[in-house]
């Protein structure tokens, strides 16, 4: 317990911002790269996704095996990259076919980690399809991509600053000791407001739909963050990697994005159909 000062008051909680600089620089670089991929779409977007998911699977493989990546892991990561590159020309069937080959090959590895390998490949394949469907081939894909990015980034940034400044009780101390309830609520509110403003400006759909979608995607994103933290906790690691200064690995950045992405794409699929996800999501 902190000892009271001479006046009897408890000294203010010390807040460290040492990681803020690297986080900001990394975020700016990532936004620029993603924005470029979103703008061009097609094979530029597919190549970007291929690189990201090959690296992300490498992080997953090293986490679940608890050792440096083996040749089989490199092959599985390569196949996920191929699955992304196949999408623009052949659609989701090709992505699923390549992923099925990766699943079959994963049974050649050590038995204790087969379930984790298979689960990782299936999940990443689903996210790859969602990434491609989000962008699609129409300009609405750019608007939808920016919408998702703004909701999630505002949520994460808000949680970071509110959690650091306000502090308070932990959200899930057994899973992620650094996360606070104040950060989660503050981030969710900021993400919901930012998403609603963007929705109102860039879509003709009712503003309240943007409010509902932004609020729900924010919650789902935070749940995804906690799920990834729980898996890392299971394998006794703090970060999935160190490729992004101030943020960790790609898995650490994609946790909240992937779950929000999947929800967005499901809504777009139900309303607009396959191949028309961004329009189905944005226009009501």
mmCIF file of C-alpha atoms in Angstrom:
data_model
loop_
_atom_site.group_PDB
_atom_site.id
_atom_site.type_symbol
_atom_site.label_atom_id
_atom_site.label_comp_id
_atom_site.label_asym_id
_atom_site.label_seq_id
_atom_site.Cartn_x
_atom_site.Cartn_y
_atom_site.Cartn_z
ATOM 1 C CA UNK A 1 0.000 0.000 0.000
ATOM 2 C CA UNK A 2 1.244 3.509 -0.757
ATOM 3 C CA UNK A 3 2.199 5.454 2.361
ATOM 4 C CA UNK A 4 0.362 8.752 2.962
ATOM 5 C CA UNK A 5 2.250 11.998 2.450
ATOM 6 C CA UNK A 6 2.919 14.580 5.176
ATOM 7 C CA UNK A 7 -0.547 16.057 4.758
ATOM 8 C CA UNK A 8 -2.178 12.657 5.127
ATOM 9 C CA UNK A 9 -3.064 12.470 1.428
ATOM 10 C CA UNK A 10 -2.056 9.490 -0.711
ATOM 11 C CA UNK A 11 0.424 10.603 -3.416
ATOM 12 C CA UNK A 12 -0.999 10.549 -6.946
ATOM 13 C CA UNK A 13 -0.562 7.359 -8.928
ATOM 14 C CA UNK A 14 2.498 7.465 -11.186
ATOM 15 C CA UNK A 15 1.657 7.138 -14.886
ATOM 16 C CA UNK A 16 4.333 6.067 -17.356
ATOM 17 C CA UNK A 17 4.155 7.215 -20.967
ATOM 18 C CA UNK A 18 7.513 5.746 -22.001
ATOM 19 C CA UNK A 19 5.964 3.581 -24.718
ATOM 20 C CA UNK A 20 3.814 6.350 -26.207
ATOM 21 C CA UNK A 21 6.363 7.580 -28.778
ATOM 22 C CA UNK A 22 7.030 4.164 -30.378
ATOM 23 C CA UNK A 23 3.317 3.369 -30.322
ATOM 24 C CA UNK A 24 2.441 6.576 -32.184
ATOM 25 C CA UNK A 25 5.149 6.136 -34.830
ATOM 26 C CA UNK A 26 4.206 2.496 -35.408
ATOM 27 C CA UNK A 27 0.520 3.389 -35.632
ATOM 28 C CA UNK A 28 1.169 6.093 -38.248
ATOM 29 C CA UNK A 29 3.202 3.682 -40.390
ATOM 30 C CA UNK A 30 0.574 0.941 -40.103
ATOM 31 C CA UNK A 31 -2.257 3.332 -41.011
ATOM 32 C CA UNK A 32 -0.359 4.516 -44.088
ATOM 33 C CA UNK A 33 0.276 0.956 -45.282
ATOM 34 C CA UNK A 34 -3.305 -0.215 -44.661
ATOM 35 C CA UNK A 35 -4.761 2.919 -46.272
ATOM 36 C CA UNK A 36 -2.672 2.280 -49.398
ATOM 37 C CA UNK A 37 -3.871 -1.324 -49.592
ATOM 38 C CA UNK A 38 -7.488 -0.294 -49.083
ATOM 39 C CA UNK A 39 -7.269 2.367 -51.783
ATOM 40 C CA UNK A 40 -5.900 0.079 -54.485
ATOM 41 C CA UNK A 41 -7.702 -3.113 -53.431
ATOM 42 C CA UNK A 42 -7.348 -6.183 -55.676
ATOM 43 C CA UNK A 43 -3.935 -7.809 -55.650
ATOM 44 C CA UNK A 44 -2.344 -4.971 -53.661
ATOM 45 C CA UNK A 45 -4.776 -5.697 -50.817
ATOM 46 C CA UNK A 46 -4.290 -9.453 -51.286
ATOM 47 C CA UNK A 47 -0.485 -9.138 -51.157
ATOM 48 C CA UNK A 48 -0.681 -7.024 -48.013
ATOM 49 C CA UNK A 49 -3.000 -9.583 -46.389
ATOM 50 C CA UNK A 50 -0.695 -12.414 -47.489
ATOM 51 C CA UNK A 51 2.315 -10.800 -45.798
ATOM 52 C CA UNK A 52 0.428 -9.956 -42.607
ATOM 53 C CA UNK A 53 -1.123 -13.396 -42.198
ATOM 54 C CA UNK A 54 2.076 -15.278 -43.019
ATOM 55 C CA UNK A 55 3.804 -13.351 -40.227
ATOM 56 C CA UNK A 56 0.811 -13.714 -37.919
ATOM 57 C CA UNK A 57 0.740 -17.476 -38.410
ATOM 58 C CA UNK A 58 4.468 -17.598 -37.642
ATOM 59 C CA UNK A 59 3.717 -15.883 -34.323
ATOM 60 C CA UNK A 60 0.868 -18.326 -33.675
ATOM 61 C CA UNK A 61 3.074 -21.319 -34.483
ATOM 62 C CA UNK A 62 5.858 -20.166 -32.179
ATOM 63 C CA UNK A 63 3.352 -19.512 -29.401
ATOM 64 C CA UNK A 64 1.578 -22.877 -29.505
ATOM 65 C CA UNK A 65 4.757 -24.932 -29.967
ATOM 66 C CA UNK A 66 6.782 -22.877 -27.442
ATOM 67 C CA UNK A 67 9.879 -23.076 -29.640
ATOM 68 C CA UNK A 68 11.384 -21.555 -32.813
ATOM 69 C CA UNK A 69 9.300 -22.176 -35.892
ATOM 70 C CA UNK A 70 9.856 -25.532 -37.621
ATOM 71 C CA UNK A 71 9.856 -26.148 -41.413
ATOM 72 C CA UNK A 72 6.245 -27.387 -41.233
ATOM 73 C CA UNK A 73 5.201 -24.112 -39.617
ATOM 74 C CA UNK A 74 6.884 -22.139 -42.406
ATOM 75 C CA UNK A 75 5.034 -24.213 -45.011
ATOM 76 C CA UNK A 76 1.680 -23.630 -43.282
ATOM 77 C CA UNK A 77 2.328 -19.879 -43.122
ATOM 78 C CA UNK A 78 3.279 -19.887 -46.798
ATOM 79 C CA UNK A 79 0.038 -21.674 -47.675
ATOM 80 C CA UNK A 80 -1.975 -19.022 -45.851
ATOM 81 C CA UNK A 81 -0.214 -16.403 -47.971
ATOM 82 C CA UNK A 82 -1.106 -18.387 -51.104
ATOM 83 C CA UNK A 83 -4.717 -18.601 -49.885
ATOM 84 C CA UNK A 84 -4.825 -14.802 -49.769
ATOM 85 C CA UNK A 85 -3.246 -14.380 -53.218
ATOM 86 C CA UNK A 86 -5.708 -16.863 -54.739
ATOM 87 C CA UNK A 87 -8.745 -14.915 -53.597
ATOM 88 C CA UNK A 88 -8.900 -12.061 -56.151
ATOM 89 C CA UNK A 89 -8.905 -14.483 -59.095
ATOM 90 C CA UNK A 90 -10.771 -17.493 -57.710
ATOM 91 C CA UNK A 91 -12.770 -16.294 -54.717
ATOM 92 C CA UNK A 92 -13.391 -17.893 -51.314
ATOM 93 C CA UNK A 93 -13.507 -21.451 -52.675
ATOM 94 C CA UNK A 94 -9.814 -21.260 -53.609
ATOM 95 C CA UNK A 95 -8.913 -19.792 -50.212
ATOM 96 C CA UNK A 96 -10.770 -22.603 -48.439
ATOM 97 C CA UNK A 97 -9.161 -25.239 -50.705
ATOM 98 C CA UNK A 98 -5.645 -24.026 -49.907
ATOM 99 C CA UNK A 99 -6.535 -23.819 -46.212
ATOM 100 C CA UNK A 100 -7.796 -27.426 -46.375
ATOM 101 C CA UNK A 101 -4.398 -28.521 -47.708
ATOM 102 C CA UNK A 102 -2.739 -26.663 -44.811
ATOM 103 C CA UNK A 103 -5.048 -28.412 -42.323
ATOM 104 C CA UNK A 104 -4.164 -31.819 -43.797
ATOM 105 C CA UNK A 105 -0.431 -31.063 -43.607
ATOM 106 C CA UNK A 106 -0.726 -29.909 -40.004
ATOM 107 C CA UNK A 107 -1.404 -33.529 -38.976
ATOM 108 C CA UNK A 108 2.193 -34.344 -39.912
ATOM 109 C CA UNK A 109 3.437 -32.350 -36.923
ATOM 110 C CA UNK A 110 3.685 -33.122 -33.233
ATOM 111 C CA UNK A 111 0.447 -34.538 -31.862
ATOM 112 C CA UNK A 112 0.088 -32.250 -28.786
ATOM 113 C CA UNK A 113 -0.160 -29.097 -30.915
ATOM 114 C CA UNK A 114 -2.258 -30.443 -33.816
ATOM 115 C CA UNK A 115 -5.491 -29.025 -32.381
ATOM 116 C CA UNK A 116 -3.932 -25.581 -31.989
ATOM 117 C CA UNK A 117 -2.439 -25.700 -35.491
ATOM 118 C CA UNK A 118 -5.716 -26.744 -37.088
ATOM 119 C CA UNK A 119 -7.674 -24.194 -35.065
ATOM 120 C CA UNK A 120 -5.249 -21.441 -36.061
ATOM 121 C CA UNK A 121 -5.385 -22.289 -39.759
ATOM 122 C CA UNK A 122 -9.195 -22.449 -39.809
ATOM 123 C CA UNK A 123 -9.549 -19.172 -37.924
ATOM 124 C CA UNK A 124 -6.981 -17.345 -40.072
ATOM 125 C CA UNK A 125 -8.615 -18.661 -43.252
ATOM 126 C CA UNK A 126 -11.986 -17.295 -42.112
ATOM 127 C CA UNK A 127 -10.391 -13.935 -41.306
ATOM 128 C CA UNK A 128 -8.620 -13.900 -44.701
ATOM 129 C CA UNK A 129 -11.944 -14.349 -46.484
ATOM 130 C CA UNK A 130 -13.468 -11.631 -44.295
ATOM 131 C CA UNK A 131 -10.597 -9.260 -45.130
ATOM 132 C CA UNK A 132 -11.121 -9.762 -48.850
ATOM 133 C CA UNK A 133 -14.908 -9.492 -48.614
ATOM 134 C CA UNK A 134 -14.608 -6.296 -46.584
ATOM 135 C CA UNK A 135 -12.673 -4.564 -49.354
ATOM 136 C CA UNK A 136 -14.519 -6.165 -52.251
ATOM 137 C CA UNK A 137 -14.186 -4.528 -55.677
ATOM 138 C CA UNK A 138 -16.236 -1.363 -55.142
ATOM 139 C CA UNK A 139 -15.372 2.015 -53.574
ATOM 140 C CA UNK A 140 -17.695 1.221 -50.673
ATOM 141 C CA UNK A 141 -15.005 -1.220 -49.520
ATOM 142 C CA UNK A 142 -12.704 1.716 -48.784
ATOM 143 C CA UNK A 143 -15.403 3.428 -46.709
ATOM 144 C CA UNK A 144 -16.190 0.197 -44.820
ATOM 145 C CA UNK A 145 -12.505 -0.462 -44.173
ATOM 146 C CA UNK A 146 -11.957 3.025 -42.764
ATOM 147 C CA UNK A 147 -15.097 2.709 -40.660
ATOM 148 C CA UNK A 148 -13.879 -0.484 -39.016
ATOM 149 C CA UNK A 149 -10.409 0.952 -38.511
ATOM 150 C CA UNK A 150 -11.755 4.121 -36.885
ATOM 151 C CA UNK A 151 -14.053 2.233 -34.494
ATOM 152 C CA UNK A 152 -11.335 -0.194 -33.373
ATOM 153 C CA UNK A 153 -8.457 2.306 -33.297
ATOM 154 C CA UNK A 154 -10.538 4.865 -31.355
ATOM 155 C CA UNK A 155 -11.579 2.129 -28.951
ATOM 156 C CA UNK A 156 -7.983 0.968 -28.387
ATOM 157 C CA UNK A 157 -6.580 4.495 -28.148
ATOM 158 C CA UNK A 158 -9.325 5.645 -25.811
ATOM 159 C CA UNK A 159 -8.816 2.608 -23.578
ATOM 160 C CA UNK A 160 -5.059 3.282 -23.480
ATOM 161 C CA UNK A 161 -5.371 6.920 -22.393
ATOM 162 C CA UNK A 162 -8.413 6.600 -20.112
ATOM 163 C CA UNK A 163 -6.955 3.505 -18.463
ATOM 164 C CA UNK A 164 -3.623 5.217 -17.848
ATOM 165 C CA UNK A 165 -5.116 8.466 -16.527
ATOM 166 C CA UNK A 166 -8.126 7.208 -14.561
ATOM 167 C CA UNK A 167 -6.927 3.764 -13.529
ATOM 168 C CA UNK A 168 -9.158 1.943 -11.059
ATOM 169 C CA UNK A 169 -10.308 -1.680 -10.784
ATOM 170 C CA UNK A 170 -8.978 -4.207 -13.255
ATOM 171 C CA UNK A 171 -11.253 -5.549 -15.978
ATOM 172 C CA UNK A 172 -9.980 -9.131 -15.990
ATOM 173 C CA UNK A 173 -6.886 -9.387 -13.769
ATOM 174 C CA UNK A 174 -6.445 -13.131 -14.274
ATOM 175 C CA UNK A 175 -6.420 -12.701 -18.061
ATOM 176 C CA UNK A 176 -4.974 -9.257 -18.755
ATOM 177 C CA UNK A 177 -3.654 -7.499 -15.624
ATOM 178 C CA UNK A 178 -3.060 -4.154 -17.386
ATOM 179 C CA UNK A 179 -6.643 -3.620 -18.562
ATOM 180 C CA UNK A 180 -8.956 -1.538 -16.367
ATOM 181 C CA UNK A 181 -12.726 -1.162 -16.289
ATOM 182 C CA UNK A 182 -12.344 2.589 -16.804
ATOM 183 C CA UNK A 183 -10.190 1.990 -19.881
ATOM 184 C CA UNK A 184 -12.654 -0.509 -21.346
ATOM 185 C CA UNK A 185 -15.673 1.764 -20.802
ATOM 186 C CA UNK A 186 -13.853 4.919 -21.900
ATOM 187 C CA UNK A 187 -12.464 3.255 -25.015
ATOM 188 C CA UNK A 188 -15.863 1.820 -25.891
ATOM 189 C CA UNK A 189 -17.555 5.214 -25.559
ATOM 190 C CA UNK A 190 -14.900 6.983 -27.640
ATOM 191 C CA UNK A 191 -14.972 4.274 -30.315
ATOM 192 C CA UNK A 192 -18.767 4.364 -30.462
ATOM 193 C CA UNK A 193 -18.832 8.155 -30.827
ATOM 194 C CA UNK A 194 -16.063 8.201 -33.451
ATOM 195 C CA UNK A 195 -17.709 5.429 -35.467
ATOM 196 C CA UNK A 196 -21.107 7.120 -35.344
ATOM 197 C CA UNK A 197 -19.661 10.440 -36.543
ATOM 198 C CA UNK A 198 -17.853 8.730 -39.429
ATOM 199 C CA UNK A 199 -20.983 6.737 -40.338
ATOM 200 C CA UNK A 200 -23.147 9.879 -40.358
ATOM 201 C CA UNK A 201 -20.706 11.752 -42.606
ATOM 202 C CA UNK A 202 -19.888 9.028 -45.132
ATOM 203 C CA UNK A 203 -23.082 6.975 -45.462
ATOM 204 C CA UNK A 204 -26.696 7.949 -46.232
ATOM 205 C CA UNK A 205 -27.999 5.344 -43.787
ATOM 206 C CA UNK A 206 -29.732 6.276 -40.492
ATOM 207 C CA UNK A 207 -27.327 7.626 -37.874
ATOM 208 C CA UNK A 208 -28.731 5.343 -35.192
ATOM 209 C CA UNK A 209 -27.634 2.292 -37.176
ATOM 210 C CA UNK A 210 -24.088 3.638 -37.089
ATOM 211 C CA UNK A 211 -24.450 4.092 -33.339
ATOM 212 C CA UNK A 212 -25.661 0.516 -32.830
ATOM 213 C CA UNK A 213 -23.035 -1.028 -35.116
ATOM 214 C CA UNK A 214 -20.216 1.011 -33.589
ATOM 215 C CA UNK A 215 -21.266 0.096 -30.043
ATOM 216 C CA UNK A 216 -21.599 -3.620 -30.793
ATOM 217 C CA UNK A 217 -18.367 -3.812 -32.826
ATOM 218 C CA UNK A 218 -16.572 -2.045 -29.969
ATOM 219 C CA UNK A 219 -17.774 -4.639 -27.461
ATOM 220 C CA UNK A 220 -16.946 -7.547 -29.773
ATOM 221 C CA UNK A 221 -13.496 -6.087 -30.403
ATOM 222 C CA UNK A 222 -12.773 -5.904 -26.677
ATOM 223 C CA UNK A 223 -13.971 -9.478 -26.218
ATOM 224 C CA UNK A 224 -11.598 -10.537 -29.009
ATOM 225 C CA UNK A 225 -8.771 -8.740 -27.232
ATOM 226 C CA UNK A 226 -9.515 -10.638 -24.022
ATOM 227 C CA UNK A 227 -9.736 -13.983 -25.840
ATOM 228 C CA UNK A 228 -6.298 -13.457 -27.374
ATOM 229 C CA UNK A 229 -4.938 -12.391 -23.970
ATOM 230 C CA UNK A 230 -6.363 -15.583 -22.427
ATOM 231 C CA UNK A 231 -4.653 -17.734 -25.060
ATOM 232 C CA UNK A 232 -1.340 -15.935 -24.514
ATOM 233 C CA UNK A 233 -1.804 -16.392 -20.768
ATOM 234 C CA UNK A 234 -2.312 -20.120 -21.329
ATOM 235 C CA UNK A 235 1.049 -20.322 -23.098
ATOM 236 C CA UNK A 236 2.687 -17.963 -20.578
ATOM 237 C CA UNK A 237 3.722 -15.230 -23.004
ATOM 238 C CA UNK A 238 3.107 -11.475 -22.786
ATOM 239 C CA UNK A 239 3.342 -10.479 -26.465
ATOM 240 C CA UNK A 240 2.995 -12.609 -29.582
ATOM 241 C CA UNK A 241 6.063 -10.934 -31.106
ATOM 242 C CA UNK A 242 8.087 -7.727 -31.276
ATOM 243 C CA UNK A 243 7.831 -6.765 -34.952
ATOM 244 C CA UNK A 244 5.776 -3.607 -34.198
ATOM 245 C CA UNK A 245 7.602 -1.261 -31.769
ATOM 246 C CA UNK A 246 5.387 -0.303 -28.844
ATOM 247 C CA UNK A 247 2.660 -2.767 -29.836
ATOM 248 C CA UNK A 248 4.215 -6.241 -29.918
ATOM 249 C CA UNK A 249 3.398 -8.637 -32.744
ATOM 250 C CA UNK A 250 0.776 -8.656 -35.469
ATOM 251 C CA UNK A 251 -1.420 -10.939 -33.377
ATOM 252 C CA UNK A 252 -1.394 -8.325 -30.621
ATOM 253 C CA UNK A 253 -2.721 -5.729 -33.082
ATOM 254 C CA UNK A 254 -5.203 -7.953 -34.890
ATOM 255 C CA UNK A 255 -7.006 -9.377 -31.852
ATOM 256 C CA UNK A 256 -9.749 -6.762 -31.559
ATOM 257 C CA UNK A 257 -9.779 -6.052 -35.310
ATOM 258 C CA UNK A 258 -10.464 -9.641 -36.367
ATOM 259 C CA UNK A 259 -13.546 -10.164 -34.217
ATOM 260 C CA UNK A 260 -14.990 -6.785 -35.204
ATOM 261 C CA UNK A 261 -14.184 -7.559 -38.843
ATOM 262 C CA UNK A 262 -15.973 -10.903 -38.746
ATOM 263 C CA UNK A 263 -19.091 -9.303 -37.255
ATOM 264 C CA UNK A 264 -19.070 -6.505 -39.858
ATOM 265 C CA UNK A 265 -18.725 -8.996 -42.708
ATOM 266 C CA UNK A 266 -21.498 -11.219 -41.336
ATOM 267 C CA UNK A 267 -23.853 -8.225 -41.254
ATOM 268 C CA UNK A 268 -22.831 -7.267 -44.786
ATOM 269 C CA UNK A 269 -23.305 -10.847 -46.023
ATOM 270 C CA UNK A 270 -26.778 -11.123 -44.525
ATOM 271 C CA UNK A 271 -27.884 -7.796 -45.978
ATOM 272 C CA UNK A 272 -25.945 -7.625 -49.237
ATOM 273 C CA UNK A 273 -24.822 -11.152 -50.110
ATOM 274 C CA UNK A 274 -21.442 -12.614 -51.051
ATOM 275 C CA UNK A 275 -19.369 -10.206 -53.130
ATOM 276 C CA UNK A 276 -21.424 -7.237 -51.970
ATOM 277 C CA UNK A 277 -20.441 -7.045 -48.303
ATOM 278 C CA UNK A 278 -19.353 -3.375 -48.020
ATOM 279 C CA UNK A 279 -22.502 -2.134 -49.772
ATOM 280 C CA UNK A 280 -24.670 -4.479 -47.713
ATOM 281 C CA UNK A 281 -23.134 -3.196 -44.506
ATOM 282 C CA UNK A 282 -23.110 0.527 -45.256
ATOM 283 C CA UNK A 283 -26.347 1.151 -47.176
ATOM 284 C CA UNK A 284 -29.736 0.550 -45.548
#
